[in-house]
PDB file of C-alpha atoms in Angstrom:
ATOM      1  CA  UNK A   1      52.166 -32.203  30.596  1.00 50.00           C
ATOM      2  CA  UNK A   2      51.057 -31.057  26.881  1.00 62.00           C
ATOM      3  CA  UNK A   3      48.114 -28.583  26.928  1.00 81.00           C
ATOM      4  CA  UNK A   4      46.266 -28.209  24.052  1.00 88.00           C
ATOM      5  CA  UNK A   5      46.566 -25.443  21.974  1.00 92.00           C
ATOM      6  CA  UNK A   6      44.332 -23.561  19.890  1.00 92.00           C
ATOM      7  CA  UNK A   7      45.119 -24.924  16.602  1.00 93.00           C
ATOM      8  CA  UNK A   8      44.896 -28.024  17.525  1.00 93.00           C
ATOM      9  CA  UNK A   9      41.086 -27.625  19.753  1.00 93.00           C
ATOM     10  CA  UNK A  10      40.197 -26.131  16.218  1.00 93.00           C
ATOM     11  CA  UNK A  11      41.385 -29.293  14.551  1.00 94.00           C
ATOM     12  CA  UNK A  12      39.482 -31.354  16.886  1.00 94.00           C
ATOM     13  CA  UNK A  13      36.195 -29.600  16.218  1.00 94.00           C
ATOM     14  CA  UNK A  14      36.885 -29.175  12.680  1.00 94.00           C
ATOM     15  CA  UNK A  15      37.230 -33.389  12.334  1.00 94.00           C
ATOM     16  CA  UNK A  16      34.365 -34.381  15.331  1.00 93.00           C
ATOM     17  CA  UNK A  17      32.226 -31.488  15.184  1.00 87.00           C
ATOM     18  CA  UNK A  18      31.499 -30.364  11.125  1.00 88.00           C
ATOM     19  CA  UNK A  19      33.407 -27.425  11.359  1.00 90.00           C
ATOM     20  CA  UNK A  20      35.758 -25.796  13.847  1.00 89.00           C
ATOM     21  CA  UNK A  21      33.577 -22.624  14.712  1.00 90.00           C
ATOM     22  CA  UNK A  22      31.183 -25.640  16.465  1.00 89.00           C
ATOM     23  CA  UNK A  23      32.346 -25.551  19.670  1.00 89.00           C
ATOM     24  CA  UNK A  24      28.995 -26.722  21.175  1.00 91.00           C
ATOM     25  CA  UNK A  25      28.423 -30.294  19.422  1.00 94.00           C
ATOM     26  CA  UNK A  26      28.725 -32.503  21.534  1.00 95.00           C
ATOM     27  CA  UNK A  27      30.819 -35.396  19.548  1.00 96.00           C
ATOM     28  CA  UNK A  28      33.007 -32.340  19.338  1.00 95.00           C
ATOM     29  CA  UNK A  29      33.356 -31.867  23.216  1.00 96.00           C
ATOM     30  CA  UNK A  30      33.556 -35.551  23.767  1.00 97.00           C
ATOM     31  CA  UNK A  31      36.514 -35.528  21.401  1.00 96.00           C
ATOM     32  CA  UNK A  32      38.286 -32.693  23.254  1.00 96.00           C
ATOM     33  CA  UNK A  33      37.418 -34.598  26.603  1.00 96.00           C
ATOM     34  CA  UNK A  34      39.675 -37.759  25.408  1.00 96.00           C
ATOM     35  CA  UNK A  35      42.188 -35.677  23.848  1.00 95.00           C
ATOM     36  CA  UNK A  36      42.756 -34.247  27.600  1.00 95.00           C
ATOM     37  CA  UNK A  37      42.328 -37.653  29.477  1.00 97.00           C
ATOM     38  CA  UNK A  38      45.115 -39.575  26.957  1.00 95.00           C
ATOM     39  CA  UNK A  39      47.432 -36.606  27.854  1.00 94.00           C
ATOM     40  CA  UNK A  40      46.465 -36.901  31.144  1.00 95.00           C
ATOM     41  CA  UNK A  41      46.969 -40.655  31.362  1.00 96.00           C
ATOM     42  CA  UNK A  42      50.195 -40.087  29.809  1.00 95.00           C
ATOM     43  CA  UNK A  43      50.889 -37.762  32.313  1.00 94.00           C
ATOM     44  CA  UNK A  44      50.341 -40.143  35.130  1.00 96.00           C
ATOM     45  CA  UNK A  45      52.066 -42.821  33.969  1.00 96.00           C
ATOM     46  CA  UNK A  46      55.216 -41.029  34.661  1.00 96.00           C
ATOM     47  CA  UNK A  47      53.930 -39.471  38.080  1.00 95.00           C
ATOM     48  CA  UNK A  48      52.221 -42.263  39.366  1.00 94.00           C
ATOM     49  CA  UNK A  49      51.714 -40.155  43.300  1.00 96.00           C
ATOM     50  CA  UNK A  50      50.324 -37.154  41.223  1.00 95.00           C
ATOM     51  CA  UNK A  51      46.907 -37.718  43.179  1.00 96.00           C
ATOM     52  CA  UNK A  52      45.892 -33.998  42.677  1.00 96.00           C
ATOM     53  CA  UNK A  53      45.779 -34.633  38.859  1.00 95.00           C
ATOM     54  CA  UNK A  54      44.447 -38.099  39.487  1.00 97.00           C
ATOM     55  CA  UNK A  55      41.074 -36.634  40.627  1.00 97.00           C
ATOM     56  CA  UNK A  56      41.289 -34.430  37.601  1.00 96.00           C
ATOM     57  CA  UNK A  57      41.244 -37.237  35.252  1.00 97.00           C
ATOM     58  CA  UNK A  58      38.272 -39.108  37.528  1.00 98.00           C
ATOM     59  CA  UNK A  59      36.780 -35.950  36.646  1.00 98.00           C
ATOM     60  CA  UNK A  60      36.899 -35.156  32.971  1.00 97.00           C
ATOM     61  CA  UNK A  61      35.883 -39.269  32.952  1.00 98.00           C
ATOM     62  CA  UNK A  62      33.119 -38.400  34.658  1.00 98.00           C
ATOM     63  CA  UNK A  63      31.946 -35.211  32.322  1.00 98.00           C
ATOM     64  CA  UNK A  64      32.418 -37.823  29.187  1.00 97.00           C
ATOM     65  CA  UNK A  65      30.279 -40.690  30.395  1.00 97.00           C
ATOM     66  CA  UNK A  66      27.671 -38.035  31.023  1.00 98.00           C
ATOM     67  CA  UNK A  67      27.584 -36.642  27.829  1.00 97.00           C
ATOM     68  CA  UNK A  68      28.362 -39.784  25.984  1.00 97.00           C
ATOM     69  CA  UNK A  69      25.270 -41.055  28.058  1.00 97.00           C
ATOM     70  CA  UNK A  70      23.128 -37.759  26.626  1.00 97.00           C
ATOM     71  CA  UNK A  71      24.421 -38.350  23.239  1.00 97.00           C
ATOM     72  CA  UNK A  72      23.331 -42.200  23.285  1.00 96.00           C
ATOM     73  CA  UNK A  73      19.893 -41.208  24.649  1.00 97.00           C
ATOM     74  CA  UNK A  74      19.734 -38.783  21.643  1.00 97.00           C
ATOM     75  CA  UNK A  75      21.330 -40.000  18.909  1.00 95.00           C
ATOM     76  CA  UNK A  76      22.181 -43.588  18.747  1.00 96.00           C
ATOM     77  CA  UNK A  77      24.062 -44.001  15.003  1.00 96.00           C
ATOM     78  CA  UNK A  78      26.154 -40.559  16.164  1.00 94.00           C
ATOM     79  CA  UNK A  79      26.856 -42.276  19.500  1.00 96.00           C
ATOM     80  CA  UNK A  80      28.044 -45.694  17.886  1.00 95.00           C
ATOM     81  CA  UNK A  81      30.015 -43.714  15.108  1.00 95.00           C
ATOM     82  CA  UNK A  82      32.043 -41.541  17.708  1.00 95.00           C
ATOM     83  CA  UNK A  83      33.078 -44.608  19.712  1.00 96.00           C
ATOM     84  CA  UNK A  84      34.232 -46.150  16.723  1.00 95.00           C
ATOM     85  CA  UNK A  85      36.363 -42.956  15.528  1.00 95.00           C
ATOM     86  CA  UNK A  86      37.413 -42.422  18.801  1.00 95.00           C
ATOM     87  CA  UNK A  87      38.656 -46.609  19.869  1.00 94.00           C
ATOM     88  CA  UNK A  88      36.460 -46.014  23.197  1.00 92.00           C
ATOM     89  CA  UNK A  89      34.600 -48.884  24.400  1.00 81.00           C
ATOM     90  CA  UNK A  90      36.402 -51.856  23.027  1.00 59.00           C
TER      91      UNK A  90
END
């Protein structure tokens, strides 16, 4: 399993967030959060009785839908934008 490394979280918030210092947006988080559940997903594809990691994904799944949920209730053309960019919801 890949983790992410600092370069690339920096590239993540650089392209989702406006810059990369802007570790708080929250297009920017969700961005990191599917970053970590493709690797993830990856990850368990391989290891399909990895249940421990399992619950990790059902997790971070979790944390997106809530703040994809904030960011709809917030911002609706930002919402609608990120999915696009990002291929969720299809």
């Amino acid at each position: 399993m890949s983790y992410l490394t600092k370069e690339k979280v920096s590239e993540i918030f650089a392209n989702y967030g406006g810059k990369a210092t802007n570790t708080g947006s929250i297009e920017g988080q969700i961005a990191l959060l599917t970053e970590r559940i493709n690797g993830i997903s990856a990850h368990l594809q391989q290891n399909k009785k990895d249940f421990g990691t399992h619950r990790g994904l059902m997790k971070l799944v979790g944390q997106r839908k809530r703040l994809l949920t904030y960011l709809s209730k917030h911002n609706l053309q930002g919402y609608r934008a990120l999915i696009e960019k990002l291929g969720l919801r299809k």
